[in-house]
Amino acid sequence: MNRAEESGRRAGDRANRAEEFERLRPLLFAIAYRILGSVSEAEDAVQETWLRYEATTTVPTSTKAFLSAVVTRISIDVLRSARSRREQYVGQWFPEPLVTDPYEDPARSAELADSVSMAALLLLERLSPLERAVFVLREVFGFSFPEVAAAVGRSEAACRQLAVRARRHMDDGRPRFEADRRDREELAARFFDALREGDVESLRELLAADVQMVGDSGGKAPQWGAGIFGAEKVARVLAATLPWLFSIGGEVEPHQLNGQPGAIFRDRDGKVISTLTLDVLDGQVQAIRAVINPDKLGHLGPVADAWAVNREANRARRSAPGL
């Protein structure tokens, strides 16, 4: 084979690898996001996986198993280094909001939807990096134990033990009943209608008595201290603050976020201020989680200055007749 033929063969091999990688990219991102809880870190892990795949001379028996193992090990390493940062994080830490999960598998749709919710990702934070990786590969994506063992570099027996511990931790923290998707969406629509109108009574009726509203600002945006608890307080805070955001041109865009009812809040220029997700159970909102940290919102579009928006909304409230 001459030099030109060899060059052509290598180019063809690279093109084939690139095509196969792109086919598997949604799965790789889905694995990394569930291990890391970060869109940006998951995207970086997937890109690093491609660089390693492009550079290796290994021809894997199963490209899917090979790439899944690589992205899992990269994600475990990133998570271990991220743990110390999260321990020093200012206030409550939430995962980065995900608008659309790129990976679909009709055979595992329930597991996929459940595993990407804010509540599930926060439960996964309780696990060790290895437990989290094993749980994600085995319980969410249905990898065999030999595949899981190869991915995390442990024996099958050890992985089975890790899976049992992880499943126990996850089951202990899950709600016992889950709302029908249509019921959740209908309740969320009523919630956001009441929010726009500042209707305290309607909001109170939709909230569980022990509802909690917590924000993740990372110390970089306004938030509600350690949180607001109880239907009366949450309803009054929402009704007293958010209508003023709308009065200065802000908008609320209902969205499915992490597979749950939620919304993206934008300023008058369309920049992202925050996101909000609702945990709905037994016909009521049990928890409201807001991501306000600008570092976690950039993948959704240009980010607003939340401090400036807050000051303008407060000025509008103070200058309103009768106040």
Short mmCIF file of C-alpha atoms in Angstrom, two decimals:
data_model
loop_
_atom_site.label_atom_id
_atom_site.label_comp_id
_atom_site.label_asym_id
_atom_site.label_seq_id
_atom_site.Cartn_x
_atom_site.Cartn_y
_atom_site.Cartn_z
CA MET A 1 0.00 0.00 0.00
CA ASN A 2 1.52 3.32 -1.03
CA ARG A 3 1.48 6.52 1.03
CA ALA A 4 -1.60 7.94 -0.67
CA GLU A 5 -3.54 4.73 -0.15
CA GLU A 6 -2.48 4.57 3.50
CA SER A 7 -3.53 8.18 4.02
CA GLY A 8 -6.88 7.46 2.42
CA ARG A 9 -7.42 4.42 4.62
CA ARG A 10 -6.66 6.40 7.78
CA ALA A 11 -9.03 9.16 6.72
CA GLY A 12 -11.73 6.57 6.09
CA ASP A 13 -11.15 4.95 9.49
CA ARG A 14 -11.37 8.33 11.20
CA ALA A 15 -14.58 9.17 9.37
CA ASN A 16 -16.08 5.83 10.40
CA ARG A 17 -15.09 6.42 14.01
CA ALA A 18 -16.52 9.92 13.96
CA GLU A 19 -19.81 8.65 12.54
CA GLU A 20 -20.06 5.90 15.15
CA PHE A 21 -19.18 8.34 17.93
CA GLU A 22 -21.85 10.82 16.85
CA ARG A 23 -24.41 8.03 16.86
CA LEU A 24 -23.51 7.23 20.46
CA ARG A 25 -23.03 10.83 21.64
CA PRO A 26 -26.56 11.14 23.15
CA LEU A 27 -25.98 8.03 25.28
CA LEU A 28 -22.54 9.21 26.39
CA PHE A 29 -23.89 12.62 27.41
CA ALA A 30 -26.81 11.00 29.23
CA ILE A 31 -24.44 8.80 31.25
CA ALA A 32 -22.08 11.68 32.07
CA TYR A 33 -24.87 14.09 33.06
CA ARG A 34 -26.39 11.63 35.50
CA ILE A 35 -23.03 10.95 37.10
CA LEU A 36 -22.01 14.62 37.25
CA GLY A 37 -25.24 16.61 37.48
CA SER A 38 -23.68 19.24 35.24
CA VAL A 39 -24.41 19.95 31.59
CA SER A 40 -21.09 21.70 30.99
CA GLU A 41 -19.01 19.03 32.73
CA ALA A 42 -20.90 16.27 30.90
CA GLU A 43 -20.22 17.94 27.56
CA ASP A 44 -16.52 18.22 28.46
CA ALA A 45 -16.43 14.54 29.46
CA VAL A 46 -17.97 13.53 26.13
CA GLN A 47 -15.46 15.66 24.22
CA GLU A 48 -12.56 14.13 26.15
CA THR A 49 -13.98 10.68 25.34
CA TRP A 50 -13.84 11.51 21.64
CA LEU A 51 -10.23 12.71 21.89
CA ARG A 52 -9.22 9.46 23.56
CA TYR A 53 -11.16 7.38 21.07
CA GLU A 54 -9.64 9.26 18.16
CA ALA A 55 -6.13 8.74 19.51
CA THR A 56 -6.34 5.06 20.43
CA THR A 57 -5.16 2.30 18.13
CA THR A 58 -7.50 -0.16 19.86
CA VAL A 59 -10.32 -1.57 17.78
CA PRO A 60 -13.00 -2.34 20.38
CA THR A 61 -15.24 -5.40 20.10
CA SER A 62 -18.16 -3.20 21.12
CA THR A 63 -17.83 0.52 20.43
CA LYS A 64 -20.79 1.26 22.70
CA ALA A 65 -19.25 -0.62 25.64
CA PHE A 66 -15.83 0.90 25.02
CA LEU A 67 -17.02 4.50 24.81
CA SER A 68 -19.42 4.08 27.73
CA ALA A 69 -16.54 2.81 29.85
CA VAL A 70 -14.31 5.72 28.84
CA VAL A 71 -16.92 8.41 29.55
CA THR A 72 -17.81 6.72 32.86
CA ARG A 73 -14.20 6.71 34.08
CA ILE A 74 -13.69 10.31 33.02
CA SER A 75 -16.90 11.29 34.81
CA ILE A 76 -15.89 9.45 37.99
CA ASP A 77 -12.57 11.34 38.04
CA VAL A 78 -14.33 14.68 37.47
CA LEU A 79 -16.88 13.93 40.17
CA ARG A 80 -14.19 13.09 42.71
CA SER A 81 -12.52 16.46 42.15
CA ALA A 82 -15.91 18.23 42.14
CA ARG A 83 -16.90 16.78 45.52
CA SER A 84 -14.52 19.05 47.43
CA ARG A 85 -15.81 22.10 45.53
CA ARG A 86 -19.41 21.18 46.30
CA GLU A 87 -18.60 20.81 49.99
CA GLN A 88 -17.42 24.44 49.96
CA TYR A 89 -20.32 25.65 47.82
CA VAL A 90 -22.20 28.71 49.10
CA GLY A 91 -25.74 27.65 49.99
CA GLN A 92 -27.75 24.82 48.46
CA TRP A 93 -26.23 23.01 45.47
CA PHE A 94 -28.56 21.90 42.66
CA PRO A 95 -27.74 20.18 39.36
CA GLU A 96 -27.60 22.28 36.21
CA PRO A 97 -31.08 22.33 34.66
CA LEU A 98 -31.56 20.12 31.62
CA VAL A 99 -34.18 21.09 29.04
CA THR A 100 -33.96 17.99 26.84
CA ASP A 101 -32.40 14.60 27.50
CA PRO A 102 -30.83 13.73 24.12
CA TYR A 103 -30.97 9.96 24.70
CA GLU A 104 -34.16 7.99 24.13
CA ASP A 105 -34.88 4.32 24.69
CA PRO A 106 -38.56 3.31 24.66
CA ALA A 107 -37.73 0.15 26.59
CA ARG A 108 -36.34 2.19 29.50
CA SER A 109 -38.33 5.41 29.24
CA ALA A 110 -39.56 5.29 32.85
CA GLU A 111 -36.09 4.77 34.28
CA LEU A 112 -34.62 7.49 32.07
CA ALA A 113 -37.27 10.05 33.00
CA ASP A 114 -37.06 9.32 36.72
CA SER A 115 -33.27 9.33 36.86
CA VAL A 116 -32.90 12.83 35.40
CA SER A 117 -35.30 14.59 37.80
CA MET A 118 -33.87 17.11 40.25
CA ALA A 119 -35.02 14.95 43.15
CA ALA A 120 -33.26 11.85 41.79
CA LEU A 121 -30.06 13.73 40.96
CA LEU A 122 -29.98 15.12 44.50
CA LEU A 123 -30.40 11.58 45.85
CA LEU A 124 -27.51 10.47 43.64
CA GLU A 125 -25.38 13.11 45.37
CA ARG A 126 -25.55 10.97 48.52
CA LEU A 127 -23.73 8.12 46.77
CA SER A 128 -20.01 7.68 46.38
CA PRO A 129 -18.70 8.26 42.84
CA LEU A 130 -18.39 4.50 42.25
CA GLU A 131 -21.88 3.77 43.63
CA ARG A 132 -23.29 6.53 41.47
CA ALA A 133 -21.61 5.25 38.31
CA VAL A 134 -22.69 1.66 38.96
CA PHE A 135 -26.27 2.72 39.66
CA VAL A 136 -26.45 4.84 36.51
CA LEU A 137 -25.04 2.14 34.23
CA ARG A 138 -26.94 -0.77 35.74
CA GLU A 139 -30.27 0.62 36.95
CA VAL A 140 -30.81 3.44 34.47
CA PHE A 141 -29.25 2.15 31.26
CA GLY A 142 -29.46 -1.59 31.83
CA PHE A 143 -25.80 -2.49 31.29
CA SER A 144 -24.86 -6.03 32.28
CA PHE A 145 -22.70 -6.51 35.35
CA PRO A 146 -19.70 -7.62 33.23
CA GLU A 147 -20.04 -4.35 31.27
CA VAL A 148 -20.39 -2.34 34.47
CA ALA A 149 -17.37 -4.03 35.99
CA ALA A 150 -15.27 -3.27 32.92
CA ALA A 151 -16.41 0.35 32.93
CA VAL A 152 -15.57 1.10 36.57
CA GLY A 153 -12.56 -1.20 36.92
CA ARG A 154 -14.00 -3.39 39.69
CA SER A 155 -14.98 -7.04 39.94
CA GLU A 156 -18.50 -8.15 39.14
CA ALA A 157 -19.01 -9.13 42.77
CA ALA A 158 -17.92 -5.71 43.96
CA CYS A 159 -20.23 -4.05 41.44
CA ARG A 160 -23.17 -6.11 42.64
CA GLN A 161 -22.50 -4.94 46.19
CA LEU A 162 -22.18 -1.34 45.03
CA ALA A 163 -25.46 -1.66 43.14
CA VAL A 164 -27.28 -3.03 46.20
CA ARG A 165 -26.03 -0.19 48.41
CA ALA A 166 -26.86 2.44 45.81
CA ARG A 167 -30.34 1.05 45.21
CA ARG A 168 -31.04 1.02 48.96
CA HIS A 169 -30.00 4.66 49.34
CA MET A 170 -32.09 5.69 46.34
CA ASP A 171 -35.19 3.75 47.42
CA ASP A 172 -35.02 5.18 50.95
CA GLY A 173 -35.19 8.73 49.63
CA ARG A 174 -37.84 8.37 46.93
CA PRO A 175 -41.47 9.46 47.38
CA ARG A 176 -43.85 6.53 47.56
CA PHE A 177 -46.26 7.83 44.93
CA GLU A 178 -45.69 9.73 41.73
CA ALA A 179 -48.14 11.94 39.91
CA ASP A 180 -49.48 11.16 36.45
CA ARG A 181 -47.65 13.23 33.86
CA ARG A 182 -50.83 14.89 32.58
CA ASP A 183 -51.94 15.71 36.14
CA ARG A 184 -48.54 17.27 36.84
CA GLU A 185 -48.70 19.42 33.72
CA GLU A 186 -52.25 20.60 34.48
CA LEU A 187 -51.31 21.54 38.03
CA ALA A 188 -48.18 23.33 36.83
CA ALA A 189 -50.22 25.36 34.33
CA ARG A 190 -52.53 26.47 37.15
CA PHE A 191 -49.52 27.29 39.31
CA PHE A 192 -47.90 29.54 36.69
CA ASP A 193 -51.22 31.25 35.93
CA ALA A 194 -51.60 32.08 39.62
CA LEU A 195 -47.98 33.20 39.72
CA ARG A 196 -48.46 35.69 36.90
CA GLU A 197 -51.54 37.11 38.60
CA GLY A 198 -50.01 37.23 42.08
CA ASP A 199 -53.00 35.24 43.35
CA VAL A 200 -52.06 34.25 46.90
CA GLU A 201 -55.17 32.14 47.51
CA SER A 202 -54.82 30.10 44.32
CA LEU A 203 -51.12 29.54 44.98
CA ARG A 204 -51.81 28.43 48.55
CA GLU A 205 -54.34 25.85 47.35
CA LEU A 206 -51.78 24.30 45.01
CA LEU A 207 -49.04 24.02 47.62
CA ALA A 208 -48.56 21.21 50.12
CA ALA A 209 -48.75 22.39 53.73
CA ASP A 210 -45.05 21.62 54.25
CA VAL A 211 -43.86 22.81 50.82
CA GLN A 212 -40.29 24.04 50.64
CA MET A 213 -38.90 26.62 48.22
CA VAL A 214 -35.13 26.66 47.90
CA GLY A 215 -32.79 28.45 45.52
CA ASP A 216 -29.26 27.73 44.31
CA SER A 217 -27.43 30.99 43.70
CA GLY A 218 -23.92 29.93 44.67
CA GLY A 219 -23.66 33.34 46.33
CA LYS A 220 -23.75 34.99 42.90
CA ALA A 221 -27.40 36.05 42.65
CA PRO A 222 -30.32 37.00 44.95
CA GLN A 223 -32.08 34.14 46.70
CA TRP A 224 -34.34 33.32 49.65
CA GLY A 225 -31.72 32.69 52.32
CA ALA A 226 -31.76 29.06 53.45
CA GLY A 227 -35.22 28.64 51.91
CA ILE A 228 -38.86 29.38 52.58
CA PHE A 229 -41.08 26.75 54.14
CA GLY A 230 -44.82 26.26 54.47
CA ALA A 231 -47.66 26.98 52.06
CA GLU A 232 -48.63 30.35 53.55
CA LYS A 233 -45.13 31.83 53.47
CA VAL A 234 -44.24 30.44 50.04
CA ALA A 235 -47.49 31.68 48.48
CA ARG A 236 -47.06 35.18 49.91
CA VAL A 237 -43.41 35.48 48.85
CA LEU A 238 -44.20 34.35 45.31
CA ALA A 239 -47.21 36.64 45.02
CA ALA A 240 -45.31 39.60 46.46
CA THR A 241 -42.20 39.35 44.27
CA LEU A 242 -42.68 37.74 40.87
CA PRO A 243 -45.51 39.96 39.54
CA TRP A 244 -43.05 42.86 39.82
CA LEU A 245 -40.65 41.00 37.58
CA PHE A 246 -43.40 40.76 34.99
CA SER A 247 -44.21 44.45 35.44
CA ILE A 248 -40.73 45.41 34.20
CA GLY A 249 -40.92 43.19 31.13
CA GLY A 250 -39.79 39.88 32.59
CA GLU A 251 -41.32 36.69 31.29
CA VAL A 252 -41.94 33.16 32.51
CA GLU A 253 -41.68 30.37 29.93
CA PRO A 254 -43.12 27.05 31.14
CA HIS A 255 -40.81 24.16 30.18
CA GLN A 256 -40.17 20.59 31.08
CA LEU A 257 -36.89 20.77 33.01
CA ASN A 258 -35.21 17.55 34.05
CA GLY A 259 -38.40 15.77 33.03
CA GLN A 260 -40.48 17.81 35.50
CA PRO A 261 -42.84 20.77 35.18
CA GLY A 262 -40.83 23.95 35.37
CA ALA A 263 -40.08 27.28 33.79
CA ILE A 264 -37.33 29.54 32.55
CA PHE A 265 -37.51 33.16 33.72
CA ARG A 266 -36.19 35.82 31.36
CA ASP A 267 -35.68 39.57 31.51
CA ARG A 268 -37.14 42.01 28.98
CA ASP A 269 -34.24 41.29 26.61
CA GLY A 270 -34.83 37.55 26.68
CA LYS A 271 -31.80 36.81 28.88
CA VAL A 272 -32.06 33.96 31.39
CA ILE A 273 -32.56 35.02 35.02
CA SER A 274 -33.28 31.64 36.58
CA THR A 275 -35.06 28.33 36.23
CA LEU A 276 -37.65 26.79 38.48
CA THR A 277 -38.84 23.19 38.81
CA LEU A 278 -41.83 21.77 40.68
CA ASP A 279 -42.04 18.48 42.54
CA VAL A 280 -45.68 17.42 42.25
CA LEU A 281 -47.10 14.67 44.43
CA ASP A 282 -50.64 13.82 45.55
CA GLY A 283 -52.07 16.73 43.59
CA GLN A 284 -49.93 19.40 45.24
CA VAL A 285 -46.57 21.08 44.80
CA GLN A 286 -44.25 19.54 47.38
CA ALA A 287 -41.05 21.38 46.52
CA ILE A 288 -39.97 24.34 44.40
CA ARG A 289 -36.33 24.48 43.32
CA ALA A 290 -34.82 27.48 41.60
CA VAL A 291 -31.42 27.62 39.92
CA ILE A 292 -30.23 31.24 39.98
CA ASN A 293 -26.46 30.76 39.85
CA PRO A 294 -25.44 32.35 36.51
CA ASP A 295 -22.63 29.80 36.12
CA LYS A 296 -25.29 27.08 35.74
CA LEU A 297 -27.48 28.85 33.20
CA GLY A 298 -25.19 29.67 30.26
CA HIS A 299 -26.17 26.58 28.27
CA LEU A 300 -29.74 27.95 28.14
CA GLY A 301 -28.73 31.20 26.44
CA PRO A 302 -27.35 34.63 27.36
CA VAL A 303 -27.61 35.17 31.13
CA ALA A 304 -29.11 38.25 32.75
CA ASP A 305 -27.67 40.25 35.64
CA ALA A 306 -30.04 38.96 38.33
CA TRP A 307 -28.93 41.61 40.82
CA ALA A 308 -29.82 44.40 38.39
CA VAL A 309 -33.18 42.80 37.58
CA ASN A 310 -33.93 42.46 41.29
CA ARG A 311 -33.10 46.11 41.96
CA GLU A 312 -35.32 47.29 39.11
CA ALA A 313 -38.23 45.11 40.27
CA ASN A 314 -37.85 46.47 43.82
CA ARG A 315 -37.89 50.05 42.54
CA ALA A 316 -41.07 49.31 40.60
CA ARG A 317 -42.68 47.83 43.71
CA ARG A 318 -41.71 50.77 45.95
CA SER A 319 -42.95 53.36 43.46
CA ALA A 320 -46.34 51.69 42.89
CA PRO A 321 -49.36 53.71 44.08
CA GLY A 322 -50.46 52.82 47.58
CA LEU A 323 -47.10 51.32 48.59
#
